[in-house]
mmCIF file of C-alpha atoms in Angstrom:
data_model
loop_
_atom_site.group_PDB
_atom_site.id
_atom_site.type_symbol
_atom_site.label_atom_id
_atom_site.label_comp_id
_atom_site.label_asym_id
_atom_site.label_seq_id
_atom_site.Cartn_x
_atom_site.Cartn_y
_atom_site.Cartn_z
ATOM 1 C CA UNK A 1 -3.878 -10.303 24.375
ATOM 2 C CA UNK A 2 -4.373 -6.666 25.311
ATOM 3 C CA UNK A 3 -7.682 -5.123 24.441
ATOM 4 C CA UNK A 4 -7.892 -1.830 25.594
ATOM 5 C CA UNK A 5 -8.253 1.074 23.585
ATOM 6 C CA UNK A 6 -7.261 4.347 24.453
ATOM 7 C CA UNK A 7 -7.656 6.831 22.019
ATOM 8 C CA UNK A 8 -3.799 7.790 21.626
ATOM 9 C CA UNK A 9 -2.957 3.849 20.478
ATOM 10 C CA UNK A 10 -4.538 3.060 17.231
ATOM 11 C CA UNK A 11 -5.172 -0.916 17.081
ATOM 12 C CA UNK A 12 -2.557 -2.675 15.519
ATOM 13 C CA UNK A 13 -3.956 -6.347 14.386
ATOM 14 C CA UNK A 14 -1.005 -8.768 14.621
ATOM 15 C CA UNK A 15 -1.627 -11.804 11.203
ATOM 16 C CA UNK A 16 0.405 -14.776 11.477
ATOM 17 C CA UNK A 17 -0.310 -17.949 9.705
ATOM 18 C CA UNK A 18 -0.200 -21.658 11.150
ATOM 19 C CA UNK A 19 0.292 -24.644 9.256
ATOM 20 C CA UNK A 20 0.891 -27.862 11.286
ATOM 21 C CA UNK A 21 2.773 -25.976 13.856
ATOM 22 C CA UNK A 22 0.586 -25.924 16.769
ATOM 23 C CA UNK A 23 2.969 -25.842 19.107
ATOM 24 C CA UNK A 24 5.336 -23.243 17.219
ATOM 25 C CA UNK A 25 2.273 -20.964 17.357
ATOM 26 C CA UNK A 26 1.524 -21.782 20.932
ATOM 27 C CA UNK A 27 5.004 -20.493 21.864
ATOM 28 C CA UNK A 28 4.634 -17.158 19.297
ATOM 29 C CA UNK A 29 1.250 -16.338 21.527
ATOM 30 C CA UNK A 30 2.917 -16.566 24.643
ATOM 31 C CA UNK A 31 5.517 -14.015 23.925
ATOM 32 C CA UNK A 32 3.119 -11.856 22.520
ATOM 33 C CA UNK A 33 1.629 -11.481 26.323
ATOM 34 C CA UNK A 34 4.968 -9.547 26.874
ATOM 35 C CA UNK A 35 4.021 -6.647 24.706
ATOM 36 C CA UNK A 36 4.091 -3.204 26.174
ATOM 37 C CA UNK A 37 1.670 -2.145 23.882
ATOM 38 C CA UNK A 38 -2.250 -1.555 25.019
ATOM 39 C CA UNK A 39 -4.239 -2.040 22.137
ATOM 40 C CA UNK A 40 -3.809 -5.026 19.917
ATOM 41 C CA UNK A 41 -5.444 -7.920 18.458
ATOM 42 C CA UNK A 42 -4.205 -11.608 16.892
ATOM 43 C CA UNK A 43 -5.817 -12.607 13.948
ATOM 44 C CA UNK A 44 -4.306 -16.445 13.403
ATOM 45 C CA UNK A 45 -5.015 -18.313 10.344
ATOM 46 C CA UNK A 46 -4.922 -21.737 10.191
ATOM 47 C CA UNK A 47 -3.493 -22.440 6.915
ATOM 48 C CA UNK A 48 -5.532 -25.655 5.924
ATOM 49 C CA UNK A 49 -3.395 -27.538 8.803
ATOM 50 C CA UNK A 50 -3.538 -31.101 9.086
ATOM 51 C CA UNK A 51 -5.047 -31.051 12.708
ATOM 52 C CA UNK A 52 -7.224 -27.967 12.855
ATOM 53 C CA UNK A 53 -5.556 -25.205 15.555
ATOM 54 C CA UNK A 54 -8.527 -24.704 17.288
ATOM 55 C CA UNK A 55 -8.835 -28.079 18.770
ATOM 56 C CA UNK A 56 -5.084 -28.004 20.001
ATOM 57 C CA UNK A 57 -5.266 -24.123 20.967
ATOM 58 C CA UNK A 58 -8.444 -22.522 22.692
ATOM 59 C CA UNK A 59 -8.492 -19.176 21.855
ATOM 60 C CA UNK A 60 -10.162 -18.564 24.978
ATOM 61 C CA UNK A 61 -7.329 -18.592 26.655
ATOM 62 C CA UNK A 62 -5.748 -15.722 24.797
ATOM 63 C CA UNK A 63 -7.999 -13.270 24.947
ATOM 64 C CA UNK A 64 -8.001 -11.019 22.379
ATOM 65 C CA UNK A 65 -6.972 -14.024 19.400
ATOM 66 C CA UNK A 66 -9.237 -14.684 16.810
ATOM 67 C CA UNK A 67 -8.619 -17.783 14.560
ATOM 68 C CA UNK A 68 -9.488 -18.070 11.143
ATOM 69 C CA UNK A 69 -9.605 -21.478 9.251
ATOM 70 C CA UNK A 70 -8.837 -21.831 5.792
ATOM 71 C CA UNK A 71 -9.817 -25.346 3.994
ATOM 72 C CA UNK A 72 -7.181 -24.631 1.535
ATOM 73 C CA UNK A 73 -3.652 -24.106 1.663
ATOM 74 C CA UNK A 74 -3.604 -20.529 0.678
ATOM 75 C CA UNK A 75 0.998 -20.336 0.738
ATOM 76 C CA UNK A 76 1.688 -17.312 2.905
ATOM 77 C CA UNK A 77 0.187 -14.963 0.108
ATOM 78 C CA UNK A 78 -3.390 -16.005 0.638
ATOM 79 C CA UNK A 79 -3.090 -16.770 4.220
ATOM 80 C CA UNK A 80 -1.891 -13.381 5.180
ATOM 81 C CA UNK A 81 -4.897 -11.962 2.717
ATOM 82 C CA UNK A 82 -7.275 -13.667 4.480
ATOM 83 C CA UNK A 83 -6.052 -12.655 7.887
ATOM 84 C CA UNK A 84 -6.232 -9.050 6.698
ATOM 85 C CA UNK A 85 -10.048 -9.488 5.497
ATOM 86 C CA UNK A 86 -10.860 -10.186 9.340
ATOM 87 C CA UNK A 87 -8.637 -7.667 11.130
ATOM 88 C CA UNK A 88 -10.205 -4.811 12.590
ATOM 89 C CA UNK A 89 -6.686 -2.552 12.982
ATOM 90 C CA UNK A 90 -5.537 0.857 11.712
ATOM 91 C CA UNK A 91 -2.517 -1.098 11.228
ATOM 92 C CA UNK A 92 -1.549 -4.520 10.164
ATOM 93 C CA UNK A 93 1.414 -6.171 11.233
ATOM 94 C CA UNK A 94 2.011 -9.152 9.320
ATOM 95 C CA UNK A 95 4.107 -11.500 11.613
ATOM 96 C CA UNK A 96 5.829 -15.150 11.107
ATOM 97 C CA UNK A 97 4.307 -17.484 14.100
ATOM 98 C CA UNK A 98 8.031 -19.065 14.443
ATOM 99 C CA UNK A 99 8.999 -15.875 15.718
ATOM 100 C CA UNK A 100 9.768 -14.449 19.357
ATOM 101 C CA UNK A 101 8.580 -10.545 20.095
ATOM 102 C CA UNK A 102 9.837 -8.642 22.627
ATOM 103 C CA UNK A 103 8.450 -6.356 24.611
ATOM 104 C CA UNK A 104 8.817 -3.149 23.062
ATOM 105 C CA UNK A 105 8.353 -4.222 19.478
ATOM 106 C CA UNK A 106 4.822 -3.003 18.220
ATOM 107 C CA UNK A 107 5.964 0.844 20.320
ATOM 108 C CA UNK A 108 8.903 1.076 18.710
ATOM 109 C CA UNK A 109 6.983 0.211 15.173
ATOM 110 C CA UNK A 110 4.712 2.582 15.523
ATOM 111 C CA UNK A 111 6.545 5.948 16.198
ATOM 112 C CA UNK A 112 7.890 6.716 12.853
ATOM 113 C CA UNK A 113 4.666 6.962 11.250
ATOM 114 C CA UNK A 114 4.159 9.583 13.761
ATOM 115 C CA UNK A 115 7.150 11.338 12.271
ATOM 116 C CA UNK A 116 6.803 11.346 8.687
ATOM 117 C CA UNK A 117 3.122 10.483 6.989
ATOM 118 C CA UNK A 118 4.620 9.271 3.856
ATOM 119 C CA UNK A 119 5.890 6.218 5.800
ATOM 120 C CA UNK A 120 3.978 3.059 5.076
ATOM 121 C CA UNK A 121 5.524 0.379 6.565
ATOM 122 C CA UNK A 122 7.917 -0.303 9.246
ATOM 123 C CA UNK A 123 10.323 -3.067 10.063
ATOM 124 C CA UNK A 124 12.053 -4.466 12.945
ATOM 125 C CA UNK A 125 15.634 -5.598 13.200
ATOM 126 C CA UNK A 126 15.578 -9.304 12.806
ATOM 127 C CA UNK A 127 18.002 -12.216 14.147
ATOM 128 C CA UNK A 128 18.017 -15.845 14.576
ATOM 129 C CA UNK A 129 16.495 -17.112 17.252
ATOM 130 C CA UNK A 130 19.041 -19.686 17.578
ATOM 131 C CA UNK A 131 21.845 -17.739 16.987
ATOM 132 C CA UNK A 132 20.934 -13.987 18.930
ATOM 133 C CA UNK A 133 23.799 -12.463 17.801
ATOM 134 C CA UNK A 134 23.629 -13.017 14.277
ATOM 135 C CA UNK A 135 21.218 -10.355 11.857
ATOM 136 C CA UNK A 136 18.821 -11.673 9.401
ATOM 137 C CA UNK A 137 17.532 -7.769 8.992
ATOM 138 C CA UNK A 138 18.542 -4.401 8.956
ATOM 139 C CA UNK A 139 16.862 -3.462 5.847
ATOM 140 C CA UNK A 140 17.455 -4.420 2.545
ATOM 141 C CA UNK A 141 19.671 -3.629 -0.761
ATOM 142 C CA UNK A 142 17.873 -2.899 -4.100
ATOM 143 C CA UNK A 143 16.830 -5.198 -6.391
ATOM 144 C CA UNK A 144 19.109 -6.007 -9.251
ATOM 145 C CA UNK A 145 17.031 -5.841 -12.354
ATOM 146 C CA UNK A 146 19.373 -7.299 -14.220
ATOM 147 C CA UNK A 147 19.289 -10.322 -12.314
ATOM 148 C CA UNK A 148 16.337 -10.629 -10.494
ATOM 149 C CA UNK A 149 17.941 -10.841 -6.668
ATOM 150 C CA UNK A 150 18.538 -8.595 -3.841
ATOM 151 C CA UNK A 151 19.448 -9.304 -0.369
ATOM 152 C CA UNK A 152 18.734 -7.862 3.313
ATOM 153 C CA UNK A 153 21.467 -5.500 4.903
ATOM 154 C CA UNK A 154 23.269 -7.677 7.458
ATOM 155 C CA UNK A 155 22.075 -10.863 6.409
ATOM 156 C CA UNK A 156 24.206 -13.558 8.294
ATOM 157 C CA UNK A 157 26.479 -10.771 10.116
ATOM 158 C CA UNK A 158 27.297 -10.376 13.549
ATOM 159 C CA UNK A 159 24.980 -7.495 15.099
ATOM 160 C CA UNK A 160 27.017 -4.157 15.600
ATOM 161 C CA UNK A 161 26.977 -0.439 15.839
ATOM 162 C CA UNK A 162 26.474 -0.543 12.386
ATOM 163 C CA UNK A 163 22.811 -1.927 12.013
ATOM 164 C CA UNK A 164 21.397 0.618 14.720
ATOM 165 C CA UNK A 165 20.983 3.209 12.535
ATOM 166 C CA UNK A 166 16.855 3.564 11.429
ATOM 167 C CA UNK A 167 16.269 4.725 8.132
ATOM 168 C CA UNK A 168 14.498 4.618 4.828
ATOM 169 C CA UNK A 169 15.185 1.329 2.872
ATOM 170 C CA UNK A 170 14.125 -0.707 -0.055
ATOM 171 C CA UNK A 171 11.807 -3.542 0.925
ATOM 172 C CA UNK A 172 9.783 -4.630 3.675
ATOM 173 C CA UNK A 173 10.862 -8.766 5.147
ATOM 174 C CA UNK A 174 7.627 -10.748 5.084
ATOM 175 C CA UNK A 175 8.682 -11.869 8.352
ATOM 176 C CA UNK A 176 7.997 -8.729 10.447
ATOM 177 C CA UNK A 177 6.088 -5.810 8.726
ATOM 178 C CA UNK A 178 3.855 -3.012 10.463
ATOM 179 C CA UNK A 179 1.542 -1.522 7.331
ATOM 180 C CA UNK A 180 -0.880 1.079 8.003
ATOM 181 C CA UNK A 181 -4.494 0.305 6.819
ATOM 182 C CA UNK A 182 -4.079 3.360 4.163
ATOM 183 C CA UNK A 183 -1.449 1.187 2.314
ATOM 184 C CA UNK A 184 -3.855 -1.375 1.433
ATOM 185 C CA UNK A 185 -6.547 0.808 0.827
ATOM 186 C CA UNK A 186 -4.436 2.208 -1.887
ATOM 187 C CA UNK A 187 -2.700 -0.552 -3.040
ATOM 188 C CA UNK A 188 -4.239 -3.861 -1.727
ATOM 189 C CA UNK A 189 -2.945 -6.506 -0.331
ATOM 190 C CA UNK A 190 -0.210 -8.975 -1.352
ATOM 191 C CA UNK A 191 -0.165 -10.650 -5.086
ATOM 192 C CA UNK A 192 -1.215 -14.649 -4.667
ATOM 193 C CA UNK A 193 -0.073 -15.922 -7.636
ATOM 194 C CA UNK A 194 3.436 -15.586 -5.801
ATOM 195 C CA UNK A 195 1.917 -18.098 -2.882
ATOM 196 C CA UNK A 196 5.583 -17.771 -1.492
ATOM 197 C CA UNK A 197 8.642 -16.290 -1.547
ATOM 198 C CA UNK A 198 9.329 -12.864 -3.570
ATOM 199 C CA UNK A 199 6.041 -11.839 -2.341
ATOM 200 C CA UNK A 200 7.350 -9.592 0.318
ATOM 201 C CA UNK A 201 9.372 -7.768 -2.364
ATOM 202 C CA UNK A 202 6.908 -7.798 -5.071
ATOM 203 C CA UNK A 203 4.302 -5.526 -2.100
ATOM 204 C CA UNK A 204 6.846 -3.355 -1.441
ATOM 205 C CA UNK A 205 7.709 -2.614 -4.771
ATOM 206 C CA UNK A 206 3.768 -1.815 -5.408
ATOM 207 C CA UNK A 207 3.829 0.340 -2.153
ATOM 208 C CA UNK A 208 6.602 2.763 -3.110
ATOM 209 C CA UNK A 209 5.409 2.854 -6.968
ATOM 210 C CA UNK A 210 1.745 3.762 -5.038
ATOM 211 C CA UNK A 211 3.850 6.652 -2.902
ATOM 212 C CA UNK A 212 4.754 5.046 0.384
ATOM 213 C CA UNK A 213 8.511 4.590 1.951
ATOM 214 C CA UNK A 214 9.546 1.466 4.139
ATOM 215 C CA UNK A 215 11.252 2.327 7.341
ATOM 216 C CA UNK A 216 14.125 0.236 9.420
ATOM 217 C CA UNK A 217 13.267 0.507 12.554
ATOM 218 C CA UNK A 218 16.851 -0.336 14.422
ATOM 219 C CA UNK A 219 15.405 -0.104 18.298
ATOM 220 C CA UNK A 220 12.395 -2.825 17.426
ATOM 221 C CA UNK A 221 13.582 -6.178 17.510
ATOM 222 C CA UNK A 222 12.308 -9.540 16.557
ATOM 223 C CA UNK A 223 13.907 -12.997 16.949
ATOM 224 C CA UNK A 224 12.811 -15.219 13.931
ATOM 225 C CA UNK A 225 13.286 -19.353 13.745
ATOM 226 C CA UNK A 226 14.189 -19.577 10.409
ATOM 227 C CA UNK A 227 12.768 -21.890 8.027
ATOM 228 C CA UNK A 228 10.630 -23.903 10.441
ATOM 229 C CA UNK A 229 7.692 -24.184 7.810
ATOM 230 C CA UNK A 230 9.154 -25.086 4.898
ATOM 231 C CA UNK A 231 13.094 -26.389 5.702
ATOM 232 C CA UNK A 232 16.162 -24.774 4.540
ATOM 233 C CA UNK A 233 16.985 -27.354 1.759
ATOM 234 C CA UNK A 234 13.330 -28.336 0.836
ATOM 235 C CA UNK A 235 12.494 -28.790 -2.908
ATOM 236 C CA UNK A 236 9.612 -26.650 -2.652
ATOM 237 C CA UNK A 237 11.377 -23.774 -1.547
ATOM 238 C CA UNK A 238 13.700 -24.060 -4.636
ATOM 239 C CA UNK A 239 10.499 -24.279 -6.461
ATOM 240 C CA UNK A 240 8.918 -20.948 -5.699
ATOM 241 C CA UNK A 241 12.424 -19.098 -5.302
ATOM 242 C CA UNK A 242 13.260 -20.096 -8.916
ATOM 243 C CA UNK A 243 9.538 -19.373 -10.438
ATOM 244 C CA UNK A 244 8.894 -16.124 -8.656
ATOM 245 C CA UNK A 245 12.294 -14.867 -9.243
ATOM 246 C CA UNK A 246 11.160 -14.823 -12.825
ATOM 247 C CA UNK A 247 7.667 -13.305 -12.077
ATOM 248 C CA UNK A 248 8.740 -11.045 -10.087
ATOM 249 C CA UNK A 249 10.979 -9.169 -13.241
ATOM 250 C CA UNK A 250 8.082 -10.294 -15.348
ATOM 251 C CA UNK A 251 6.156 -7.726 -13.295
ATOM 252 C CA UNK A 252 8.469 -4.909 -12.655
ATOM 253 C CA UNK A 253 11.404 -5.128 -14.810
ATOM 254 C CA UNK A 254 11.352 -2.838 -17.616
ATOM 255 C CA UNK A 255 11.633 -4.181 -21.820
ATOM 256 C CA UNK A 256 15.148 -4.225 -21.368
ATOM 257 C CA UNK A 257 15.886 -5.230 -18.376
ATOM 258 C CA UNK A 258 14.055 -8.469 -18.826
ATOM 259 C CA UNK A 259 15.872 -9.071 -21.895
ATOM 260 C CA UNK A 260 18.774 -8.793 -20.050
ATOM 261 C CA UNK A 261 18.066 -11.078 -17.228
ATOM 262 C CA UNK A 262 16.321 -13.894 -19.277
ATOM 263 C CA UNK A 263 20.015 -13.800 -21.080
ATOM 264 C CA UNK A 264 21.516 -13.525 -17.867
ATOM 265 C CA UNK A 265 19.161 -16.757 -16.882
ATOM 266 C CA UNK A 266 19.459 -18.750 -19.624
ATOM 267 C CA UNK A 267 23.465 -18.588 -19.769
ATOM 268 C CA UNK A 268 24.079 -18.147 -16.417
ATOM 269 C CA UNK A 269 21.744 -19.126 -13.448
ATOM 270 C CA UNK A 270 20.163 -22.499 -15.588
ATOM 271 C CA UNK A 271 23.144 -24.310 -16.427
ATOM 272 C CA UNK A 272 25.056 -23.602 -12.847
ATOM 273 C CA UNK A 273 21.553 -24.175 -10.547
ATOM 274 C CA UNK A 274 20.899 -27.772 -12.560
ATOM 275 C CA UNK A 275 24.479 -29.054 -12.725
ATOM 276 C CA UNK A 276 25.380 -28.484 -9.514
ATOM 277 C CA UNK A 277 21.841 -30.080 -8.457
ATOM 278 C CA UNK A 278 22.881 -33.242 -10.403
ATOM 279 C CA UNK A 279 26.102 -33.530 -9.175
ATOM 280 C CA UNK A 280 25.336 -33.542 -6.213
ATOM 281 C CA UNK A 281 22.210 -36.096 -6.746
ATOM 282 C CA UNK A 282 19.687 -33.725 -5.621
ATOM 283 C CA UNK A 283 17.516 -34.794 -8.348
ATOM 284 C CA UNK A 284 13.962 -33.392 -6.882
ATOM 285 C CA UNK A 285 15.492 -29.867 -7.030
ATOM 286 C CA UNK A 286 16.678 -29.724 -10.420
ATOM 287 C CA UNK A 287 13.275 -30.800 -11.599
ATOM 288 C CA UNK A 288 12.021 -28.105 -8.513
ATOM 289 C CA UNK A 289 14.187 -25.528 -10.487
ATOM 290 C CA UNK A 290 13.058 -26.304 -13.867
ATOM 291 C CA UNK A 291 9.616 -26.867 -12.989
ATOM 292 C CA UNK A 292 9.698 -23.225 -11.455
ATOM 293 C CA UNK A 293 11.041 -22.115 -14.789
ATOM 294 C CA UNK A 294 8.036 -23.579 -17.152
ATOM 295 C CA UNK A 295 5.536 -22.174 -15.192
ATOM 296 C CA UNK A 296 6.712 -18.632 -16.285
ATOM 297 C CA UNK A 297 6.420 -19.817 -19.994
ATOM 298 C CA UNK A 298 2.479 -20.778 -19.026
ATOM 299 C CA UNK A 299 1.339 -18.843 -16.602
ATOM 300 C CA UNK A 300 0.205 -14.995 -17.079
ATOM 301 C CA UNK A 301 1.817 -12.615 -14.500
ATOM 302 C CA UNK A 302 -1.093 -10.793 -13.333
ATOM 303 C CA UNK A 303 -2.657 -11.265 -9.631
ATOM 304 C CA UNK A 304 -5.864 -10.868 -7.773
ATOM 305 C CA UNK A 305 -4.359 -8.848 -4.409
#
């Protein structure tokens, strides 16, 4: 990793998390020796994996990486916390380690807080790895708060003219973020009682309520391999989707609005998610889904940051 620090780049610490993906991580650090940008460090924490990263991956030979062991799985919430407590940047940019950068990305990041100060985070455009052609990112829609979802612009489209265009948008995706160090001052870091999943959206809500926008970036590119971590059909994904889709209008939806969505819920999203869960015999995610759903009716909302 580049170390050098002249005065006109600010340090931007790149977090990413490993959890028994050694080799997934090993291939994330190798494309970050492509970046065009001088002054950078790697925080990596290793996420309570089962074989500890540093005996598989000698930070040595990355100079510049600094890894950070957790005993305890701390979900991508805690992990990403923790990699923030030992980052020295003026910017964090909180980064998935089953991704690919490319050259350009953490320039291209960086120049719209140069044009506008009320900026406070910046996103890449992201596709699939796999599939290079297809967008995972281009920003993002606003939340319904009437049912507790929104989605990213462009999500499973066909890259175009279309999703070029940088501008201001609604939330940040946890999967490539560039925050400046005045966000968190002001606002702190993200919520852990969300672990994983929602998180993402649950920050950026607290960073525009705190007076901050979130900028697509359309010439910064990222290529992310989806779903590595946790699977694309894994009960413990339906888990946290399900329970922090509730939190997360438990914390910013207003009276009436959550009235409206736990109506919208109970007739609507419960009976459809668990029947079609038991007809099709995947028995470990209806009890995922309703599992997610009883925690809300135990568990306060509030969350040390």
């Amino acid at each position: 990793m580049r170390t050098t620090s002249p005065e006109a780049y600010p340090l931007i610490s790149l977090v990413s998390i490993n959890y028994n993906q050694a080799e997934v991580t090993r291939d994330f650090l190798e494309s970050c020796r492509g970046l065009t940008y001088p002054n950078y460090e790697v925080i990596l924490v290793d996420n309570a994996s089962r074989q500890v990263l540093s005996s598989v991956i000698n930070a040595a030979d990355y100079p510049g990486v600094t890894i950070v062991r957790s005993e305890e799985n701390l979900g991508f919430t805690g992990g990403n916390n923790l990699g923030m407590e030992a980052a020295r940047g003026d910017y964090f940019f909180i980064v998935n380690n089953d991704t690919e950068l490319t050259p350009t990305l953490l320039d291209d990041l960086l120049k719209p807080f140069q044009q506008d100060s009320r900026i406070g985070v910046t996103c890449p455009k992201i596709k699939f790895y796999d599939h290079p052609d297809i967008v995972q990112y281009a920003g993002y829609n606003p939340m319904n708060l009437y049912t507790g979802t929104a989605t990213p612009v462009g999500l499973n489209e066909r890259d175009g003219e279309r999703f070029n265009h940088s501008g201001y948008t609604n939330f940040a995706h946890g999967c490539a973020m560039l925050v400046k160090r005045e966000v968190i001052d002001k606002v702190g870091r993200f919520a852990e009682r969300f672990f994983l999943y929602y998180e993402e959206l649950d920050w950026s809500q607290r960073i525009k309520d705190g007076g901050f926008l979130i900028y697509y970036q359309a010439s910064a590119l990222i290529l992310h391999k989806e779903s590595v971590s946790v699977g694309p059909a894994n009960p413990l994904k339906t888990y946290y989707l399900t329970r922090n889709r509730i939190l997360y209008m438990r914390r910013h939806g207003s009276a009436f609005q959550r009235v409206i969505f736990y109506l919208f819920f109970a007739t609507c999203v419960l009976p459809k998610h668990v029947l079609t869960y038991l007809i099709k015999g995947k028995f470990t995610h209806a009890k995922a889904f309703l599992k997610g759903l009883r925690w809300n009716l135990t568990s306060p909302s509030t969350s040390a940051v």
